[in-house]
Amino acid sequence: MMIRITTVIAMVLSASIVSAEPSSNVAYDVPTLKFLMNADPARGEALAKKEKCSKCHGDNGVSDDGEDNNIAGLMPSYAFKQLIDFRDKKRDDRDMYKKVKEMDDQQLADLAVWFGMQEAGNGTEGKQMSEDVRKLVVNGDPERLLKACAACHGSRGNGGQFDHPRINNQYKEYLVTAMTAFKEDDRENDVYSRMRYVSKALTEEEIEALADYYALPDPE
Amino acid sequence: MQDPLKTLCEDPLERRWVWMSLFLAVLVGFVLGLYALSSNIHPPSNVETIDSTRLHLTEEFAEDNLGVKQNEDGSLTVTMVAARYGFFPPEIEVPTDTPVKFRMASADVLHGVHAPYTNAATMIVPGYVSEFTTSFPTAGKYSFLCNEYCGLGHDSMWSRLTVVDKSAGGAK
């Protein structure tokens, strides 16, 4: 009886919740994709120099600090979404918000395309997977509803479609921080909580092991 | 007239069986067509369009509107999104012997859904809302599987449907 009452209350509450804001305002519709196709990398390069993106992300999108995000070789569709999310405060980062808050969509698209053209590192190159990592990367764990990493990011982490980013171009520290942020709901701009579901199913040890596998060597 | 199958099959008995199979296939197709026409059946049963690329920005398929909801008549509506490579929410729970209306949409490409050992199955075509109503007589854990190849991660596209005994209550 108690379970039934609890259930009814839960359902009434869930029905009464006013629809919250979406986790991102970006949609990969045809106009957005065409807009990205027509973005100008030369303008993006000039803007990156003017805005001193290199301070955190290096001259060509590869940082010299393990805490920072390497943005070289990220798919423009993914990078564009992240920049819009920073501007819309859907992805919480004070420094990035300050940088992009005055930029228009065209400038963000130009930046995304420019950095997308830069050569990305490949942390998985020459690495062998341990058996535990192989299970996570290739099989996932249906019991925990844990998707295989390879499903979205590829077994070597080169990324997939639109919003499935390359992950083999990051440092370990950044990868651990990112997965932990998803796990603890500190980052919520993944539409339909895709990465949050995955990160919550992973243990801290598994996050470390996966970051080890995908990561570039730490910067010197 | 020479049997057109003669170049393919030497054995007359084999040719007779091939002809019988072809006849049965045509007969079944004819009966189905006649039945569909006479009963005005034309799939898909629910033609309702939606912009798949902006799904998370719509009201019905907004991130906070997914999952199980109870209707006034006691039946349930489950709103789900299929997107490479998962169903969202990935875990739902419904009671036994209760009508459950599934409303599903794809956020990207063609998907399908099938829960083995139940009759819950449909294609989820981008641009359309897929809808079917069923109920689950047997409590247990069922997999929700994508049964339309949707990309390299297709084999990772599963989620879970838990059917609980109605007397225990519960749906989430």
Coordinates of C-alpha atoms in Angstrom, one line a residue:
Chain A
M1 CA 0.0 0.0 0.0
M2 CA 2.8 2.3 1.0
I3 CA 4.6 1.7 -2.3
R4 CA 1.4 2.5 -4.2
I5 CA 0.9 5.8 -2.4
T6 CA 4.5 6.8 -3.0
T7 CA 4.2 5.9 -6.6
V8 CA 1.0 8.0 -7.1
I9 CA 2.7 11.0 -5.3
A10 CA 5.8 10.6 -7.5
M11 CA 3.7 10.5 -10.6
V12 CA 1.6 13.5 -9.6
L13 CA 4.7 15.4 -8.8
S14 CA 6.4 14.5 -12.0
A15 CA 3.4 15.5 -14.0
S16 CA 3.2 18.9 -12.2
I17 CA 6.8 19.8 -12.9
V18 CA 6.9 22.7 -15.3
S19 CA 9.1 21.8 -18.2
A20 CA 12.6 23.0 -17.5
E21 CA 15.0 24.6 -19.9
P22 CA 16.6 22.4 -22.5
S23 CA 20.2 21.4 -21.8
S24 CA 21.3 23.2 -25.0
N25 CA 19.6 25.5 -27.4
V26 CA 21.6 24.2 -30.3
A27 CA 19.8 21.9 -32.8
Y28 CA 21.7 20.2 -35.7
D29 CA 19.1 21.2 -38.2
V30 CA 19.8 21.9 -41.9
P31 CA 20.2 25.7 -41.5
T32 CA 22.7 25.2 -38.7
L33 CA 24.8 22.7 -40.6
K34 CA 24.7 24.9 -43.7
F35 CA 25.7 27.9 -41.6
L36 CA 28.7 25.9 -40.3
M37 CA 29.7 24.8 -43.8
N38 CA 29.9 28.4 -44.9
A39 CA 31.9 29.5 -41.9
D40 CA 35.3 31.1 -42.6
P41 CA 38.4 29.5 -41.0
A42 CA 40.5 32.6 -41.9
R43 CA 38.2 34.8 -39.9
G44 CA 38.3 32.2 -37.2
E45 CA 42.1 32.3 -37.1
A46 CA 42.2 36.1 -36.9
L47 CA 39.6 36.1 -34.2
A48 CA 41.5 33.4 -32.2
K49 CA 44.6 35.6 -32.3
K50 CA 42.7 38.7 -31.4
E51 CA 41.0 37.0 -28.5
K52 CA 44.2 35.2 -27.4
C53 CA 42.6 31.8 -27.3
S54 CA 46.2 30.5 -27.3
K55 CA 46.6 31.5 -23.7
C56 CA 44.7 28.4 -22.6
H57 CA 44.3 26.3 -25.8
G58 CA 47.8 26.8 -27.3
D59 CA 48.6 28.4 -30.7
N60 CA 46.9 25.6 -32.7
G61 CA 44.4 24.3 -30.2
V62 CA 46.7 22.1 -28.2
S63 CA 47.2 23.3 -24.7
D64 CA 50.4 23.2 -22.6
D65 CA 48.3 22.7 -19.5
G66 CA 46.8 19.3 -18.7
E67 CA 43.8 21.0 -17.1
D68 CA 42.7 22.7 -20.3
N69 CA 40.7 21.4 -23.2
N70 CA 42.5 20.6 -26.4
I71 CA 40.3 21.9 -29.2
A72 CA 42.4 21.1 -32.2
G73 CA 40.6 18.7 -34.5
L74 CA 37.3 18.8 -32.7
M75 CA 34.3 18.5 -35.1
P76 CA 33.1 22.1 -35.9
S77 CA 29.5 21.0 -35.1
Y78 CA 30.6 19.9 -31.6
A79 CA 32.8 22.8 -31.0
F80 CA 30.1 25.3 -32.2
K81 CA 27.6 23.8 -29.9
Q82 CA 30.0 24.0 -26.9
L83 CA 30.7 27.7 -27.7
I84 CA 27.0 28.5 -27.9
D85 CA 26.4 26.6 -24.7
F86 CA 29.1 28.6 -22.9
R87 CA 27.4 31.8 -24.2
D88 CA 24.0 30.6 -23.1
K89 CA 25.3 29.5 -19.8
K90 CA 24.3 25.9 -20.5
R91 CA 27.8 24.9 -19.9
D92 CA 29.2 26.5 -16.8
D93 CA 32.6 28.1 -17.2
R94 CA 33.2 31.6 -16.2
D95 CA 36.3 32.2 -18.3
M96 CA 34.7 30.9 -21.5
Y97 CA 31.5 32.8 -20.8
K98 CA 33.5 36.0 -20.5
K99 CA 35.3 35.3 -23.8
V100 CA 32.3 34.4 -25.9
K101 CA 29.4 36.4 -24.3
E102 CA 29.8 39.3 -26.8
M103 CA 30.5 37.1 -29.9
D104 CA 27.8 36.4 -32.5
D105 CA 27.0 33.0 -34.0
Q106 CA 29.1 33.8 -37.1
Q107 CA 32.2 34.4 -35.0
L108 CA 31.6 31.2 -33.0
A109 CA 31.2 29.2 -36.2
D110 CA 34.4 30.7 -37.7
L111 CA 36.3 29.8 -34.5
A112 CA 34.9 26.3 -34.5
V113 CA 35.8 25.7 -38.1
W114 CA 39.3 27.1 -37.7
F115 CA 40.2 24.9 -34.7
G116 CA 38.5 21.9 -36.3
M117 CA 41.0 22.2 -39.1
Q118 CA 44.0 22.0 -36.8
E119 CA 45.8 18.8 -36.4
A120 CA 44.6 16.7 -33.4
G121 CA 46.8 14.5 -31.3
N122 CA 45.9 10.8 -31.0
G123 CA 46.3 9.5 -27.4
T124 CA 45.4 6.0 -28.4
E125 CA 48.1 5.6 -31.0
G126 CA 50.2 2.5 -30.3
K127 CA 48.3 1.7 -27.1
Q128 CA 47.0 -1.7 -26.3
M129 CA 43.8 -2.0 -24.3
S130 CA 43.8 -3.9 -21.1
E131 CA 41.0 -6.5 -20.8
D132 CA 38.9 -4.3 -18.4
V133 CA 39.2 -1.3 -20.7
R134 CA 38.4 -3.3 -23.8
K135 CA 35.2 -4.4 -22.2
L136 CA 34.2 -0.9 -21.4
V137 CA 35.3 0.5 -24.8
V138 CA 34.0 -2.3 -27.0
N139 CA 31.2 -4.0 -25.1
G140 CA 29.9 -1.7 -22.4
D141 CA 27.9 -3.4 -19.7
P142 CA 24.2 -4.1 -20.4
E143 CA 23.6 -4.9 -16.8
R144 CA 24.5 -1.4 -15.8
L145 CA 23.0 0.0 -19.0
L146 CA 26.5 1.3 -19.7
K147 CA 27.1 2.0 -23.4
A148 CA 30.3 1.0 -25.1
C149 CA 32.5 4.1 -25.5
A150 CA 33.2 3.0 -29.1
A151 CA 29.5 3.3 -29.9
C152 CA 29.7 7.1 -30.0
H153 CA 33.4 8.0 -29.8
G154 CA 34.9 5.1 -31.8
S155 CA 37.2 2.5 -30.3
R156 CA 40.2 4.8 -30.9
G157 CA 38.3 7.9 -29.7
N158 CA 38.3 9.7 -33.1
G159 CA 34.6 10.8 -32.6
G160 CA 31.5 10.1 -34.4
Q161 CA 28.6 12.2 -35.7
F162 CA 27.8 15.9 -35.0
D163 CA 27.8 15.8 -31.2
H164 CA 30.0 12.7 -30.5
P165 CA 33.3 14.4 -30.0
R166 CA 36.9 13.2 -30.6
I167 CA 38.3 12.3 -27.2
N168 CA 41.7 11.0 -28.0
N169 CA 43.1 14.5 -28.3
Q170 CA 42.7 15.4 -24.6
Y171 CA 45.0 15.1 -21.6
K172 CA 44.1 12.7 -18.8
E173 CA 43.4 15.3 -16.3
Y174 CA 40.9 17.0 -18.5
L175 CA 39.2 13.7 -19.4
V176 CA 38.8 12.7 -15.8
T177 CA 37.5 16.2 -14.9
A178 CA 35.0 16.1 -17.7
M179 CA 33.6 12.6 -17.0
T180 CA 33.5 13.5 -13.3
A181 CA 31.6 16.7 -14.0
F182 CA 29.0 14.7 -16.0
K183 CA 28.8 12.1 -13.2
E184 CA 28.2 14.7 -10.6
D185 CA 25.8 16.8 -12.7
D186 CA 28.2 19.6 -12.7
R187 CA 28.0 19.6 -16.5
E188 CA 24.6 19.2 -18.0
N189 CA 24.8 20.4 -21.6
D190 CA 24.6 16.9 -23.1
V191 CA 21.2 16.6 -24.8
Y192 CA 19.1 13.9 -23.2
S193 CA 21.8 13.3 -20.6
R194 CA 23.6 10.9 -22.8
M195 CA 27.0 11.4 -21.2
R196 CA 25.6 11.8 -17.8
Y197 CA 24.0 8.4 -17.9
V198 CA 27.2 6.8 -19.0
S199 CA 29.4 8.7 -16.5
K200 CA 27.1 7.9 -13.6
A201 CA 27.3 4.2 -14.4
L202 CA 31.2 4.3 -14.4
T203 CA 33.2 3.9 -11.2
E204 CA 36.0 6.4 -10.4
E205 CA 38.5 3.6 -11.2
E206 CA 36.9 3.0 -14.6
I207 CA 37.0 6.7 -15.4
E208 CA 40.7 6.8 -14.6
A209 CA 41.4 3.7 -16.7
L210 CA 39.4 5.1 -19.7
A211 CA 41.1 8.5 -19.4
D212 CA 44.5 6.7 -19.3
Y213 CA 43.6 4.8 -22.5
Y214 CA 42.3 7.7 -24.5
A215 CA 44.6 10.5 -23.2
L216 CA 47.6 12.2 -24.8
P217 CA 50.8 12.1 -22.8
D218 CA 50.8 14.9 -20.2
P219 CA 52.3 18.2 -21.5
E220 CA 55.9 18.8 -20.4
Chain B
M1 CA 5.0 -23.9 -73.0
Q2 CA 8.4 -24.6 -71.4
D3 CA 8.7 -24.2 -67.7
P4 CA 10.6 -21.0 -67.0
L5 CA 12.2 -22.6 -64.0
K6 CA 13.7 -25.3 -66.1
T7 CA 17.0 -23.4 -66.5
L8 CA 17.3 -23.1 -62.7
C9 CA 16.1 -26.5 -61.5
E10 CA 16.6 -29.8 -63.2
D11 CA 14.4 -31.8 -60.9
P12 CA 10.6 -31.6 -61.7
L13 CA 9.7 -32.2 -58.1
E14 CA 11.9 -29.3 -57.0
R15 CA 10.2 -27.1 -59.6
R16 CA 6.8 -28.1 -58.3
W17 CA 7.7 -27.0 -54.8
V18 CA 9.1 -23.7 -56.1
W19 CA 5.9 -23.1 -57.9
M20 CA 3.9 -23.9 -54.8
S21 CA 6.0 -21.5 -52.7
L22 CA 5.5 -18.8 -55.2
F23 CA 1.8 -19.4 -55.4
L24 CA 1.5 -19.3 -51.6
A25 CA 3.5 -16.0 -51.4
V26 CA 1.2 -14.4 -54.0
L27 CA -1.9 -15.8 -52.3
V28 CA -0.8 -14.5 -48.8
G29 CA 0.0 -11.1 -50.4
F30 CA -3.4 -11.0 -52.1
V31 CA -5.2 -11.9 -48.9
L32 CA -3.3 -9.3 -46.9
G33 CA -3.9 -6.7 -49.5
L34 CA -7.6 -7.5 -49.7
Y35 CA -7.9 -7.4 -45.9
A36 CA -6.0 -4.1 -45.6
L37 CA -8.2 -2.6 -48.3
S38 CA -11.5 -3.9 -46.9
S39 CA -10.6 -2.8 -43.4
N40 CA -9.0 0.5 -44.4
I41 CA -5.7 -0.5 -42.7
H42 CA -2.7 1.4 -43.9
P43 CA 0.5 1.6 -42.0
P44 CA 1.8 3.6 -40.2
S45 CA -1.2 3.7 -37.9
N46 CA -0.2 7.1 -36.4
V47 CA 0.9 9.7 -38.9
E48 CA 2.2 12.6 -36.9
T49 CA 5.1 14.6 -38.1
I50 CA 7.8 16.3 -36.0
D51 CA 11.1 18.0 -36.6
S52 CA 13.6 15.4 -35.4
T53 CA 16.5 17.8 -35.5
R54 CA 14.9 20.0 -32.9
L55 CA 13.3 17.3 -30.8
H56 CA 14.8 18.4 -27.4
L57 CA 13.4 21.9 -28.1
T58 CA 9.8 20.6 -28.5
E59 CA 7.3 20.5 -25.7
E60 CA 6.5 16.8 -25.8
F61 CA 10.0 15.5 -26.3
A62 CA 11.7 18.0 -24.1
E63 CA 14.2 16.4 -21.8
D64 CA 12.1 16.9 -18.6
N65 CA 9.0 15.6 -20.2
L66 CA 10.2 12.1 -21.0
G67 CA 9.3 8.9 -19.1
V68 CA 6.1 7.5 -17.7
K69 CA 3.0 9.6 -17.0
Q70 CA -0.4 8.4 -15.7
N71 CA -3.5 9.4 -17.6
E72 CA -6.8 10.2 -16.0
D73 CA -8.3 6.8 -17.0
G74 CA -5.5 5.0 -15.2
S75 CA -3.6 4.1 -18.3
L76 CA 0.0 5.2 -18.8
T77 CA 1.8 7.1 -21.5
V78 CA 5.5 6.6 -22.0
T79 CA 7.3 9.3 -23.9
M80 CA 10.7 8.2 -25.2
V81 CA 13.4 9.4 -27.6
A82 CA 15.6 7.2 -29.6
A83 CA 18.9 8.7 -30.5
R84 CA 22.3 7.3 -31.5
Y85 CA 22.9 5.2 -29.4
G86 CA 20.2 4.8 -26.8
F87 CA 16.6 5.2 -25.7
F88 CA 15.9 8.0 -23.3
P89 CA 15.1 7.6 -20.5
P90 CA 17.2 4.4 -20.6
E91 CA 15.1 2.8 -17.8
I92 CA 11.4 2.7 -17.4
E93 CA 9.1 0.9 -15.1
V94 CA 5.4 0.0 -15.7
P95 CA 2.9 -2.2 -13.9
T96 CA 1.4 -5.4 -15.3
D97 CA -1.9 -5.5 -17.1
T98 CA -2.1 -1.8 -17.6
P99 CA -2.6 -0.2 -21.0
V100 CA 0.7 1.6 -21.9
K101 CA 0.8 4.0 -24.8
F102 CA 4.3 4.5 -26.1
R103 CA 5.0 7.7 -28.0
M104 CA 8.5 7.6 -29.4
A105 CA 10.5 9.8 -31.8
S106 CA 14.0 9.7 -33.3
A107 CA 16.4 12.5 -32.8
D108 CA 18.5 11.5 -35.8
V109 CA 18.2 8.4 -38.0
L110 CA 15.9 5.5 -38.5
H111 CA 15.6 3.3 -35.3
G112 CA 13.4 0.5 -34.3
V113 CA 12.4 -0.8 -30.9
H114 CA 11.6 -4.3 -29.8
A115 CA 11.2 -5.7 -26.4
P116 CA 11.7 -9.5 -26.8
Y117 CA 9.0 -11.8 -25.2
T118 CA 6.5 -9.0 -25.5
N119 CA 4.5 -7.6 -28.5
A120 CA 6.1 -4.1 -28.1
A121 CA 7.8 -3.2 -31.3
T122 CA 7.8 -0.4 -33.8
M123 CA 9.9 1.4 -36.3
I124 CA 10.9 4.9 -35.2
V125 CA 11.2 7.0 -38.4
P126 CA 12.8 10.4 -38.2
G127 CA 10.3 13.1 -38.8
Y128 CA 7.4 11.1 -37.3
V129 CA 6.1 10.2 -33.9
S130 CA 5.7 6.5 -33.5
E131 CA 2.8 5.4 -31.3
F132 CA 1.6 2.0 -30.1
T133 CA -0.4 0.8 -27.1
T134 CA 0.1 -2.5 -25.4
S135 CA 0.1 -4.0 -21.9
F136 CA 2.4 -6.4 -20.3
P137 CA 0.9 -9.4 -18.5
T138 CA 4.1 -10.8 -17.0
A139 CA 6.3 -9.0 -14.5
G140 CA 10.0 -9.1 -15.2
K141 CA 12.9 -7.2 -16.7
Y142 CA 12.9 -6.8 -20.5
S143 CA 15.4 -5.4 -22.8
F144 CA 14.5 -2.6 -25.2
L145 CA 16.5 -3.2 -28.3
C146 CA 17.0 -1.2 -31.5
N147 CA 16.2 -3.5 -34.4
E148 CA 16.9 -1.2 -37.3
Y149 CA 20.6 -0.8 -38.1
C150 CA 21.3 2.8 -37.2
G151 CA 25.1 3.1 -37.3
L152 CA 28.3 1.7 -35.9
G153 CA 27.0 1.8 -32.3
H154 CA 23.8 0.0 -33.2
D155 CA 24.7 -3.0 -31.1
S156 CA 25.0 -0.8 -28.0
M157 CA 21.5 0.6 -28.4
W158 CA 19.5 -1.0 -25.6
S159 CA 17.7 0.1 -22.5
R160 CA 15.5 -1.6 -19.9
L161 CA 11.9 -2.0 -19.4
T162 CA 10.9 -3.3 -16.0
V163 CA 7.4 -4.6 -15.5
V164 CA 6.3 -4.8 -11.9
D165 CA 3.4 -6.7 -10.5
K166 CA 0.4 -4.4 -10.5
S167 CA -0.4 -5.2 -6.9
A168 CA 3.0 -3.9 -5.9
G169 CA 2.1 -0.6 -7.6
G170 CA 4.6 1.5 -9.3
A171 CA 5.7 3.1 -12.4
K172 CA 8.6 5.4 -13.0

